[in-house]
Coordinates of C-alpha atoms and ligand atoms in Angstrom, one line a residue:
X17 CA -10.1 -6.3 11.3
X18 CA -9.0 -9.6 12.7
X19 CA -9.0 -10.7 16.3
X20 CA -6.3 -12.4 18.3
X21 CA -7.0 -15.4 20.6
X22 CA -8.1 -13.0 23.4
X23 CA -10.5 -11.2 21.1
X24 CA -8.3 -8.1 20.7
X25 CA -8.1 -6.5 17.2
X26 CA -5.0 -7.2 15.0
X27 CA -4.3 -6.2 11.5
X28 CA -2.2 -7.8 8.7
X29 CA -1.7 -6.3 5.3
X30 CA 0.4 -7.3 2.2
X31 CA 1.7 -5.6 -0.9
X32 CA 2.3 -7.9 -3.9
X33 CA 5.6 -9.6 -3.9
X34 CA 7.3 -7.8 -6.7
X35 CA 9.1 -9.3 -9.6
X36 CA 12.8 -8.7 -9.5
X37 CA 13.2 -8.5 -13.3
X38 CA 14.1 -4.9 -12.7
X39 CA 14.5 -2.2 -10.1
X40 CA 11.2 -1.1 -8.5
X41 CA 9.0 1.1 -10.7
X42 CA 6.5 3.7 -9.6
X43 CA 3.6 1.2 -9.6
X44 CA 5.4 -0.9 -6.9
X45 CA 6.1 2.3 -4.9
X46 CA 2.4 3.3 -5.2
X47 CA 1.1 0.0 -3.7
X48 CA 3.7 0.0 -1.0
X49 CA 3.1 3.5 0.1
X50 CA -0.6 2.8 0.3
X51 CA -0.1 -0.3 2.4
X52 CA 2.3 1.6 4.7
X53 CA -0.3 4.3 5.2
X54 CA -2.9 1.8 6.4
X55 CA -0.3 0.0 8.5
X56 CA 0.6 3.3 10.2
X57 CA -3.0 4.3 10.7
X58 CA -3.7 1.0 12.5
X59 CA -0.6 1.4 14.6
X60 CA -1.8 4.9 15.5
X61 CA -5.0 3.3 16.8
X62 CA -2.9 0.9 18.9
X63 CA -3.8 -2.1 16.9
X64 CA -0.9 -4.7 16.5
X65 CA 0.1 -4.7 12.8
X66 CA 2.0 -7.0 10.5
X67 CA 2.9 -5.4 7.2
X68 CA 4.3 -7.7 4.6
X69 CA 6.1 -6.8 1.4
X70 CA 8.8 -8.7 -0.5
X71 CA 9.9 -10.1 -3.8
X72 CA 8.8 -12.8 -6.3
X73 CA 12.0 -14.2 -7.6
X74 CA 11.3 -17.5 -9.5
X75 CA 10.1 -18.2 -13.0
X76 CA 11.0 -17.8 -16.6
X77 CA 10.9 -14.0 -16.6
X78 CA 13.6 -13.8 -13.9
X79 CA 15.6 -16.6 -15.3
X80 CA 15.8 -14.8 -18.7
X81 CA 16.6 -11.5 -17.2
X82 CA 19.5 -13.0 -15.2
X83 CA 20.7 -14.8 -18.3
X84 CA 20.7 -11.5 -20.3
X85 CA 22.7 -9.9 -17.5
X86 CA 25.1 -13.0 -17.5
X87 CA 24.4 -13.5 -13.8
X88 CA 23.2 -16.5 -11.9
X89 CA 19.5 -16.1 -11.1
X90 CA 20.2 -15.9 -7.4
X91 CA 23.0 -13.4 -7.7
X92 CA 20.7 -11.3 -9.9
X93 CA 17.9 -11.5 -7.4
X94 CA 20.1 -10.6 -4.5
X95 CA 21.2 -7.5 -6.3
X96 CA 17.8 -6.3 -7.2
X97 CA 16.4 -6.9 -3.7
X98 CA 18.9 -4.4 -2.4
X99 CA 17.3 -1.8 -4.7
X100 CA 13.8 -2.6 -3.3
X101 CA 14.9 -2.4 0.3
X102 CA 16.7 0.9 -0.2
X103 CA 13.7 2.5 -1.9
X104 CA 11.4 1.4 0.9
X105 CA 13.8 3.1 3.3
X106 CA 13.9 6.2 1.2
X107 CA 10.1 6.3 1.1
X108 CA 9.9 5.7 4.9
X109 CA 8.1 2.4 4.6
X110 CA 7.6 0.6 7.9
X111 CA 7.2 -3.0 6.7
X112 CA 7.5 -5.8 9.3
X113 CA 8.4 -8.7 7.0
X114 CA 10.2 -8.8 3.7
X115 CA 9.3 -12.1 2.1
X116 CA 11.6 -13.5 -0.6
X117 CA 10.4 -16.5 -2.5
X118 CA 13.9 -17.9 -2.9
X119 CA 14.2 -18.3 0.9
X120 CA 14.8 -21.9 1.9
X121 CA 12.0 -21.8 4.5
X122 CA 9.6 -20.8 1.7
X123 CA 10.3 -24.0 -0.1
X124 CA 9.2 -25.9 3.1
X125 CA 5.9 -24.0 3.2
X126 CA 5.2 -24.5 -0.5
X127 CA 6.0 -28.2 -0.3
X128 CA 3.7 -28.7 2.6
X129 CA 0.9 -26.7 1.0
X130 CA 1.3 -28.5 -2.3
X131 CA 0.9 -31.8 -0.4
X132 CA -2.3 -30.8 1.2
X133 CA -3.8 -29.8 -2.2
X134 CA -2.4 -33.1 -3.7
X135 CA -4.0 -35.1 -0.9
X136 CA -7.4 -33.5 -1.8
X137 CA -7.0 -34.9 -5.3
X138 CA -7.0 -31.4 -6.8
X139 CA -3.8 -31.8 -8.9
X140 CA -3.7 -34.0 -12.0
X141 CA -1.5 -34.4 -15.1
X142 CA -2.8 -33.0 -18.4
X143 CA -1.8 -31.3 -21.6
X144 CA -1.3 -27.6 -21.8
X145 CA -1.5 -25.7 -25.1
X146 CA -1.8 -22.0 -25.4
X147 CA -0.3 -18.6 -25.7
X148 CA 2.0 -17.6 -22.8
X149 CA 3.1 -14.1 -21.8
X150 CA 6.4 -14.4 -20.0
X151 CA 6.2 -10.8 -18.7
X152 CA 2.8 -11.6 -17.1
X153 CA 3.8 -15.3 -16.4
X154 CA 0.3 -16.1 -17.5
X155 CA -1.5 -18.0 -20.3
X156 CA -3.7 -15.7 -22.4
X157 CA -6.8 -16.4 -24.4
X158 CA -6.3 -15.9 -28.1
X159 CA -9.3 -13.5 -28.2
X160 CA -7.6 -11.2 -25.7
X161 CA -4.4 -10.7 -27.7
X162 CA -3.5 -7.6 -29.7
X163 CA -2.4 -8.0 -33.4
X164 CA 0.8 -10.0 -34.0
X165 CA 0.0 -12.0 -30.9
X166 CA 1.1 -9.2 -28.5
X167 CA 0.1 -9.2 -24.9
X168 CA -2.7 -6.7 -24.0
X169 CA -0.7 -5.6 -20.9
X170 CA 2.8 -5.8 -22.2
X171 CA 1.9 -4.4 -25.5
X172 CA 5.4 -4.5 -27.0
X173 CA 5.9 -8.2 -26.1
X174 CA 4.7 -11.1 -28.2
X175 CA 3.3 -14.1 -26.4
X176 CA 4.9 -17.5 -26.9
X177 CA 3.2 -20.7 -28.0
X178 CA 3.4 -23.5 -25.5
X179 CA 2.5 -27.2 -26.0
X180 CA 3.6 -29.4 -23.1
X181 CA 2.6 -31.8 -20.4
X182 CA 1.8 -29.9 -17.2
X183 CA 0.1 -30.6 -13.9
X184 CA -3.2 -28.8 -13.4
X185 CA -5.0 -27.4 -10.4
X186 CA -8.7 -28.3 -10.3
X187 CA -9.9 -24.7 -10.2
X188 CA -13.2 -25.6 -11.9
X189 CA -14.2 -27.7 -8.9
X190 CA -14.2 -24.6 -6.7
X191 CA -16.5 -22.5 -8.9
X192 CA -19.7 -23.1 -6.7
X193 CA -17.8 -22.6 -3.5
X194 CA -16.2 -19.4 -4.8
X195 CA -19.5 -18.0 -6.0
X196 CA -21.0 -18.7 -2.6
X197 CA -18.0 -17.0 -0.9
X198 CA -18.3 -13.9 -3.0
X199 CA -22.0 -13.7 -2.2
X200 CA -21.5 -14.2 1.5
X201 CA -18.6 -11.8 1.7
X202 CA -19.6 -8.9 -0.5
X203 CA -16.6 -6.8 0.6
X204 CA -14.0 -9.4 -0.2
X205 CA -13.2 -7.8 -3.6
X206 CA -12.9 -4.0 -3.6
X207 CA -13.7 -1.6 -5.1
X208 CA -17.1 -2.7 -6.5
X209 CA -15.9 -2.3 -10.1
X210 CA -13.3 -4.9 -9.5
X211 CA -15.8 -7.2 -7.8
X212 CA -18.0 -7.0 -10.8
X213 CA -15.1 -7.8 -13.1
X214 CA -14.3 -11.0 -11.1
X215 CA -18.0 -12.0 -10.8
X216 CA -18.4 -11.8 -14.5
X217 CA -15.1 -13.7 -15.1
X218 CA -16.1 -16.5 -12.7
X219 CA -19.6 -16.5 -14.1
X220 CA -18.2 -17.4 -17.6
X221 CA -17.0 -20.7 -16.1
X222 CA -13.6 -21.5 -14.5
X223 CA -11.0 -23.6 -16.2
X224 CA -8.3 -25.6 -14.4
X225 CA -4.9 -23.9 -14.6
X226 CA -1.5 -25.5 -14.9
X227 CA 0.8 -25.2 -11.9
X228 CA 3.9 -26.8 -13.2
X229 CA 6.4 -26.2 -16.0
X230 CA 8.8 -28.3 -17.9
X231 CA 12.0 -26.7 -19.5
X232 CA 12.4 -24.4 -16.6
X233 CA 14.9 -24.7 -13.8
X234 CA 14.5 -21.5 -11.8
X235 CA 11.8 -22.5 -9.3
X236 CA 11.0 -25.2 -6.8
X237 CA 10.8 -28.8 -8.1
X238 CA 7.3 -30.2 -7.9
X239 CA 7.3 -32.4 -4.8
X240 CA 5.6 -35.4 -6.5
X241 CA 7.5 -35.1 -9.8
X242 CA 10.8 -33.2 -9.7
X243 CA 11.1 -33.3 -13.5
X244 CA 8.6 -30.4 -13.3
X245 CA 9.1 -27.0 -11.7
X246 CA 6.3 -25.4 -9.8
X247 CA 4.5 -22.5 -11.6
X248 CA 5.8 -19.2 -10.3
X249 CA 2.3 -17.9 -9.2
X250 CA 1.6 -21.1 -7.2
X251 CA 4.8 -20.5 -5.3
X252 CA 4.6 -16.7 -5.1
X253 CA 1.1 -16.4 -3.5
X254 CA 2.4 -18.6 -0.7
X255 CA 5.1 -16.1 0.0
X256 CA 2.4 -14.3 2.0
X257 CA 2.1 -17.3 4.3
X258 CA 5.9 -17.8 4.7
X259 CA 6.1 -14.2 5.7
X260 CA 4.0 -15.0 8.8
X261 CA 6.6 -17.2 10.4
X262 CA 8.5 -15.7 13.3
X263 CA 12.2 -15.6 12.7
X264 CA 12.9 -18.6 14.9
X265 CA 9.9 -20.7 13.9
X266 CA 10.3 -24.1 12.2
X267 CA 8.9 -23.6 8.7
X268 CA 5.6 -25.5 9.0
X269 CA 2.2 -24.3 7.9
X270 CA 0.9 -24.7 11.4
X271 CA 3.5 -22.3 12.7
X272 CA 3.0 -19.9 9.9
X273 CA -0.8 -19.8 10.3
X274 CA -0.8 -19.6 14.1
X275 CA -0.6 -15.8 14.8
X276 CA -1.5 -13.7 11.9
X277 CA -3.6 -15.7 9.5
X278 CA -6.0 -14.9 7.8
X279 CA -4.5 -11.8 6.4
X280 CA -6.9 -8.9 6.5
X281 CA -6.0 -7.0 3.4
X282 CA -4.2 -7.9 0.2
X283 CA -3.4 -4.6 -1.7
X284 CA -2.7 -5.2 -5.4
X285 CA -2.9 -3.6 -8.8
X286 CA -5.8 -4.4 -11.1
X287 CA -3.7 -6.5 -13.4
X288 CA -3.2 -9.3 -10.9
X289 CA -6.8 -9.4 -9.6
X290 CA -7.6 -12.9 -10.8
X291 CA -4.7 -14.4 -9.1
X292 CA -5.7 -12.9 -5.8
X293 CA -9.4 -13.0 -6.0
X294 CA -10.0 -16.3 -7.8
X295 CA -6.9 -18.6 -7.9
X296 CA -5.7 -17.8 -4.4
X297 CA -9.0 -18.4 -2.5
X298 CA -9.6 -21.6 -4.4
X299 CA -6.1 -22.8 -3.5
X300 CA -6.8 -22.0 0.1
X301 CA -10.1 -23.8 0.0
X302 CA -8.4 -26.8 -1.4
X303 CA -5.8 -26.8 1.4
X304 CA -8.6 -26.3 4.0
X305 CA -7.5 -22.9 5.2
X306 CA -9.6 -19.8 6.1
X307 CA -9.7 -17.1 3.5
X308 CA -8.3 -13.5 3.6
X309 CA -10.5 -10.6 4.6
X310 CA -10.3 -8.5 1.4
X311 CA -8.5 -8.0 -1.8
X312 CA -8.3 -4.4 -3.0
X313 CA -7.2 -3.8 -6.6
X314 CA -6.0 -0.2 -7.2
X315 CA -5.8 1.4 -10.6
X316 CA -2.9 2.1 -12.9
X317 CA -0.7 5.2 -13.1
X318 CA 0.0 7.0 -16.3
X319 CA 2.5 9.8 -16.9
X320 CA 1.2 13.0 -18.5
X321 CA -1.8 11.0 -19.7
X322 CA 0.3 8.3 -21.3
X323 CA 0.8 4.6 -20.4
X324 CA 4.3 4.3 -18.9
X325 CA 6.8 1.9 -20.3
X326 CA 10.5 1.5 -20.9
X327 CA 10.0 1.1 -24.6
X328 CA 8.0 4.3 -24.6
X329 CA 10.9 6.0 -22.7
X330 CA 8.6 7.7 -20.2
X331 CA 9.0 5.8 -17.0
X332 CA 8.9 7.6 -13.7
X333 CA 11.7 6.6 -11.5
X334 CA 10.6 6.5 -7.8
X335 CA 14.2 6.7 -6.6
X336 CA 14.8 9.9 -8.5
X337 CA 11.4 11.3 -7.4
X338 CA 12.1 10.6 -3.7
X339 CA 15.6 12.0 -4.0
X340 CA 14.5 15.2 -5.5
X341 CA 11.4 15.9 -3.4
X342 CA 11.5 13.7 -0.3
X343 CA 9.3 10.8 0.9
X344 CA 6.5 13.0 2.3
X345 CA 6.0 14.8 -1.1
X346 CA 5.8 11.5 -3.1
X347 CA 3.6 9.8 -0.5
X348 CA 1.2 12.8 -0.3
X349 CA 0.9 13.4 -4.1
X350 CA -0.1 9.9 -5.0
X351 CA -2.6 9.4 -2.2
X352 CA -4.2 12.8 -2.2
X353 CA -4.3 13.3 -5.9
X354 CA -5.6 9.9 -7.1
X355 CA -8.8 8.3 -5.9
X356 CA -7.6 4.9 -4.7
X357 CA -9.0 2.2 -6.9
X358 CA -9.2 4.4 -10.0
X359 CA -6.5 5.0 -12.6
X360 CA -4.5 8.2 -12.0
X361 CA -1.9 10.4 -13.6
X362 CA 1.4 11.9 -12.7
X363 CA 2.5 15.2 -14.1
X364 CA 5.3 17.1 -12.6
X365 CA 3.6 20.4 -12.9
X366 CA 0.5 19.1 -11.1
X367 CA 2.8 17.4 -8.5
X368 CA 4.5 20.7 -7.7
X369 CA 1.3 22.6 -7.7
X370 CA -0.4 20.2 -5.2
X371 CA 2.5 20.1 -2.9
X372 CA 3.0 23.9 -2.9
X373 CA -0.7 24.6 -2.4
X374 CA -1.5 22.0 0.3
X375 CA 1.7 21.4 2.2
X376 CA 3.8 24.6 1.8
X377 CA 1.0 27.2 1.7
X378 CA -2.1 25.9 3.4
X379 CA -0.5 23.8 6.1
X380 CA 3.1 25.1 6.4
X381 CA 2.3 28.8 6.3
X382 CA -0.6 28.5 8.7
X383 CA 1.6 26.9 11.3
X384 CA 4.5 29.3 10.7
X385 CA 2.6 32.5 11.0
X386 CA 0.6 31.3 14.0
X387 CA 3.7 30.1 15.8
X388 CA 5.3 33.5 15.2
X389 CA 2.3 35.3 16.7
X390 CA 2.3 33.0 19.7
X391 CA 6.0 33.9 20.1
X392 CA 5.1 37.6 20.2
X393 CA 1.8 37.6 21.9
X394 CA 2.0 34.6 24.3
X395 CA 5.7 34.5 25.3
X396 CA 6.4 31.6 23.0
X397 CA 4.0 29.3 24.8
X398 CA 0.8 27.5 23.9
X399 CA -1.8 30.1 24.8
X400 CA -3.2 29.7 28.3
X401 CA -6.5 28.3 27.3
X402 CA -8.4 25.1 27.8
X403 CA -10.6 23.5 25.2
X404 CA -13.7 24.3 27.4
X405 CA -12.9 28.0 27.2
X406 CA -13.0 28.0 23.4
X407 CA -16.4 29.4 22.3
X408 CA -18.8 26.9 20.8
X409 CA -19.2 29.2 17.8
X410 CA -15.6 28.8 16.7
X411 CA -16.1 26.6 13.7
X412 CA -12.6 25.2 14.0
X413 CA -13.7 23.6 17.3
X414 CA -16.9 22.1 15.9
X415 CA -15.1 20.9 12.7
X416 CA -12.2 19.6 14.7
X417 CA -14.5 17.6 17.0
X418 CA -15.7 15.5 14.1
X419 CA -12.6 15.3 12.1
X420 CA -11.1 12.1 13.5
X421 CA -14.3 10.1 12.9
X422 CA -14.5 11.2 9.3
X423 CA -10.8 10.6 8.7
X424 CA -10.7 7.2 10.4
X425 CA -13.7 6.0 8.3
X426 CA -11.9 7.1 5.2
X427 CA -8.6 5.3 6.1
X428 CA -10.5 2.2 7.0
X429 CA -12.2 2.3 3.5
X430 CA -8.8 3.0 1.9
X431 CA -10.2 6.3 0.7
X432 CA -6.9 8.1 1.1
X433 CA -7.8 11.1 -0.9
X434 CA -10.9 11.6 1.1
X435 CA -8.9 11.4 4.4
X436 CA -6.5 14.0 3.0
X437 CA -9.3 16.3 1.8
X438 CA -11.1 16.2 5.1
X439 CA -7.9 17.1 7.0
X440 CA -6.9 19.9 4.6
X441 CA -10.5 21.1 4.9
X442 CA -9.8 21.9 8.6
X443 CA -6.5 23.6 7.6
X444 CA -8.2 25.8 5.1
X445 CA -10.9 26.7 7.7
X446 CA -7.9 27.6 9.9
X447 CA -6.5 30.0 7.4
X448 CA -9.9 31.6 6.9
X449 CA -10.5 31.9 10.6
X450 CA -7.2 33.5 11.2
X451 CA -7.8 36.1 8.5
X452 CA -11.3 36.9 9.8
X453 CA -10.3 37.1 13.5
X454 CA -7.1 39.0 12.8
X455 CA -5.4 38.3 16.1
X456 CA -2.8 40.9 15.3
X457 CA -5.5 43.6 15.6
X458 CA -7.1 42.0 18.6
X459 CA -3.7 42.1 20.3
X460 CA -3.2 45.7 19.4
X461 CA -6.6 46.5 20.8
X462 CA -5.5 44.9 24.1
X463 CA -7.9 41.9 23.7
X464 CA -5.4 39.4 25.1
X465 CA -8.0 36.7 26.1
X466 CA -9.6 36.7 22.6
X467 CA -6.2 36.7 21.0
X468 CA -5.1 33.7 22.9
X469 CA -8.3 31.8 22.1
X470 CA -7.9 32.4 18.4
X471 CA -4.3 31.3 18.4
X472 CA -5.0 28.3 20.5
X473 CA -7.8 27.2 18.2
X474 CA -5.5 27.5 15.2
X475 CA -2.5 25.8 16.7
X476 CA -4.6 22.9 18.0
X477 CA -6.2 22.5 14.6
X478 CA -2.8 22.2 13.0
X479 CA -1.7 19.7 15.6
X480 CA -4.8 17.5 15.0
X481 CA -4.3 17.8 11.3
X482 CA -0.6 16.7 11.7
X483 CA -1.6 13.7 13.8
X484 CA -4.3 12.5 11.5
X485 CA -2.1 13.1 8.4
X486 CA 0.9 11.3 10.0
X487 CA 0.2 8.0 8.3
X488 CA 0.6 9.8 4.9
X489 CA 3.3 12.3 5.8
X490 CA 5.1 11.0 8.9
X491 CA 8.1 13.4 8.5
X492 CA 5.9 16.4 8.3
X493 CA 3.8 15.4 11.2
X494 CA 7.0 14.9 13.2
X495 CA 8.2 18.4 12.4
X496 CA 4.9 19.9 13.3
X497 CA 4.7 18.2 16.6
X498 CA 8.2 19.3 17.4
X499 CA 7.5 22.9 16.6
X500 CA 4.4 22.7 18.9
X501 CA 6.8 21.5 21.6
X502 CA 5.4 18.0 21.7
X503 CA 7.6 14.9 22.0
X504 CA 6.6 12.3 19.4
X505 CA 8.2 9.6 17.2
X506 CA 5.8 8.9 14.3
X507 CA 8.1 6.1 13.1
X508 CA 7.7 4.2 16.4
X509 CA 5.9 0.9 16.0
X510 CA 4.5 1.4 19.5
X511 CA 3.0 4.8 18.6
X512 CA -0.4 3.7 19.7
X513 CA 0.9 3.5 23.3
X514 CA 3.2 6.6 23.2
X515 CA 0.7 9.0 21.6
X516 CA -2.7 7.5 22.6
X517 CA -5.2 7.7 19.9
X518 CA -8.0 8.4 22.4
X519 CA -6.4 11.7 23.4
X520 CA -4.4 12.8 20.3
X521 CA -7.2 12.3 17.9
X522 CA -9.4 14.7 19.9
X523 CA -9.6 18.4 19.2
X524 CA -8.4 20.2 22.4
X525 CA -5.5 18.0 23.4
X526 CA -2.8 20.7 23.1
X527 CA -1.6 21.4 26.7
X528 CA -1.8 25.1 27.7
X529 CA 1.4 27.1 28.5
X530 CA 3.6 24.5 27.0
X531 CA 6.8 26.0 25.5
X532 CA 6.6 26.1 21.7
X533 CA 9.5 25.2 19.4
X534 CA 11.2 27.4 16.9
X535 CA 9.0 28.4 13.9
X536 CA 10.6 27.1 10.7
X537 CA 9.1 26.2 7.3
X538 CA 8.0 22.6 7.5
X539 CA 7.8 22.2 3.8
X540 CA 9.9 24.2 1.4
X541 CA 8.0 25.6 -1.6
X542 CA 9.2 23.9 -4.8
X543 CA 10.0 26.2 -7.6
X544 CA 9.0 25.2 -11.1
X545 CA 12.1 24.8 -13.3
X546 CA 10.8 27.4 -15.7
X547 CA 10.0 30.0 -13.0
Ligands
MSP5 N1 5.1 -10.9 -8.9 C1 3.8 -10.5 -9.1 C2 3.0 -10.4 -7.8 C3 3.0 -11.6 -7.0 S1 2.1 -11.4 -5.5 C4 2.1 -12.9 -4.8 C5 3.7 -9.1 -9.8 N2 4.8 -8.4 -9.7 S2 5.0 -7.0 -10.4 O1 6.2 -6.5 -9.9 O2 4.9 -7.1 -11.8 O3 3.8 -6.0 -10.1 C6 3.7 -5.4 -8.9 C7 2.5 -4.5 -8.8 O4 2.8 -3.3 -9.6 C8 1.2 -5.0 -9.3 O5 0.3 -4.8 -8.3 C9 0.9 -4.2 -10.5 O6 -0.5 -3.9 -10.5 C10 1.6 -2.9 -10.1 N3 1.8 -2.0 -11.3 C11 2.5 -2.3 -12.4 N4 2.4 -1.2 -13.2 C12 1.7 -0.2 -12.7 C13 1.3 1.1 -13.0 N5 1.6 1.6 -14.1 N6 0.5 1.7 -12.1 C14 0.2 1.2 -10.9 N7 0.5 0.0 -10.6 C15 1.2 -0.8 -11.5 O7 2.8 -8.9 -10.5

């Protein structure tokens, strides 16, 4: 967590800036959903948030894609960007800034940053020879290549031999400083497996890397030698900084860094860890800037146990998934089902099973049947009970009291599946409790007080679950609050003020005798195609 100048907390988070060689794939959707969940959780707590996403539009890969489509690179990028923005809307992503690396003000930031690094003497001319993967936009070590010089990540693509004059960044100079930094900030790289990976990479000795290209037009000219084009990664990482400018700011580093720097969390996939955890901090050290709070590298998604790829014909289209099942379903599945940081799988059968079990049955049915009982036994109002009147031996109450602390710790640690499990745990207890207490029998026996207590305890548990789950499934949380007769807008950036965390995260908030809304299924059961 960062602090503003008055010592109040603030929070900034980034997704990678995605290549626009194609429409967004499920991997981009996965990171962006995760970032949105953290951003929403921080807003829920009332912390000012800046969430950054965007697109990485320069370099050979984009230039070639545009050529193949017979478009100008800029026209190509403009088209693909529409696809990204529309998917983010479809998935209910509440980003604050969309950083495009072709923006003119980005060039001003890159130029100024470059000059700082140049002034440090950290850029020199040299000779670059090696195998280059255009899809990764990265040189590869010969020992890491697959047979026929194929890239280990883009396994169907051959790397290309390069032999040219380039400018280099003196990464090797920063090795001791980086090692000290990793030791002083043990949480900088997460999860620990990724940290170990980086420590061992750095421990082998860092080599300078080239930050300019010849024979490439699509990028910014190098400020000190315009015959060269700046390497796409040098430009792209700075897209995070450009994004910090207010709309009316002059594009200077000082302006960009004033309010939100340093960024607290960079969320990325494991394949771009080195860029973020090694190159980026070294570049920042060279420019004399403070370093980001943490880099979290999540795992890779597979489909039905297989690596996904266009050539394999088994990609998972996030647009199609969101159209068929809705934002909440997609968001919930990936965060609940996959331990963040580890690789995970998507199978449609599993997807449908998880959603039906958790959202339609456990959560949806519990609310639905309890609301109907409250309609019959309590005149359609929240039972006339206060939290203090609920007996201490109701386990819903004791579990509900601790839930927010557990869930908040899980969100802070980006342990999304743990957060969801803890919340669903309360819901499952709610179902059990309802079956055991059987308020329908209590009511028939004339035990009105006990009936109302039971129904209150369940409704309040569903409310609390909805509130704490709202970063993951904002649409569902909204529907639950509405049916409980509460006014809420879970997409409001100022939610921390409108639904104060200090009251809404506590079990017992639900106001007695409040008119309840109409009971309607909040999540329609999905039928398996074969059923
Ligand atoms: N443009 C760079 C990032 C620059 S950031 C300054 C880039 N873009 S990308 O579009 O290729 O990758 C975006 C993200 O998608 C990466 O974090 C990558 O890890 C992630 N994924 C790509 N395939 C994935 C899966 N199959 N599963 C999960 N994430 C995956 O890299």
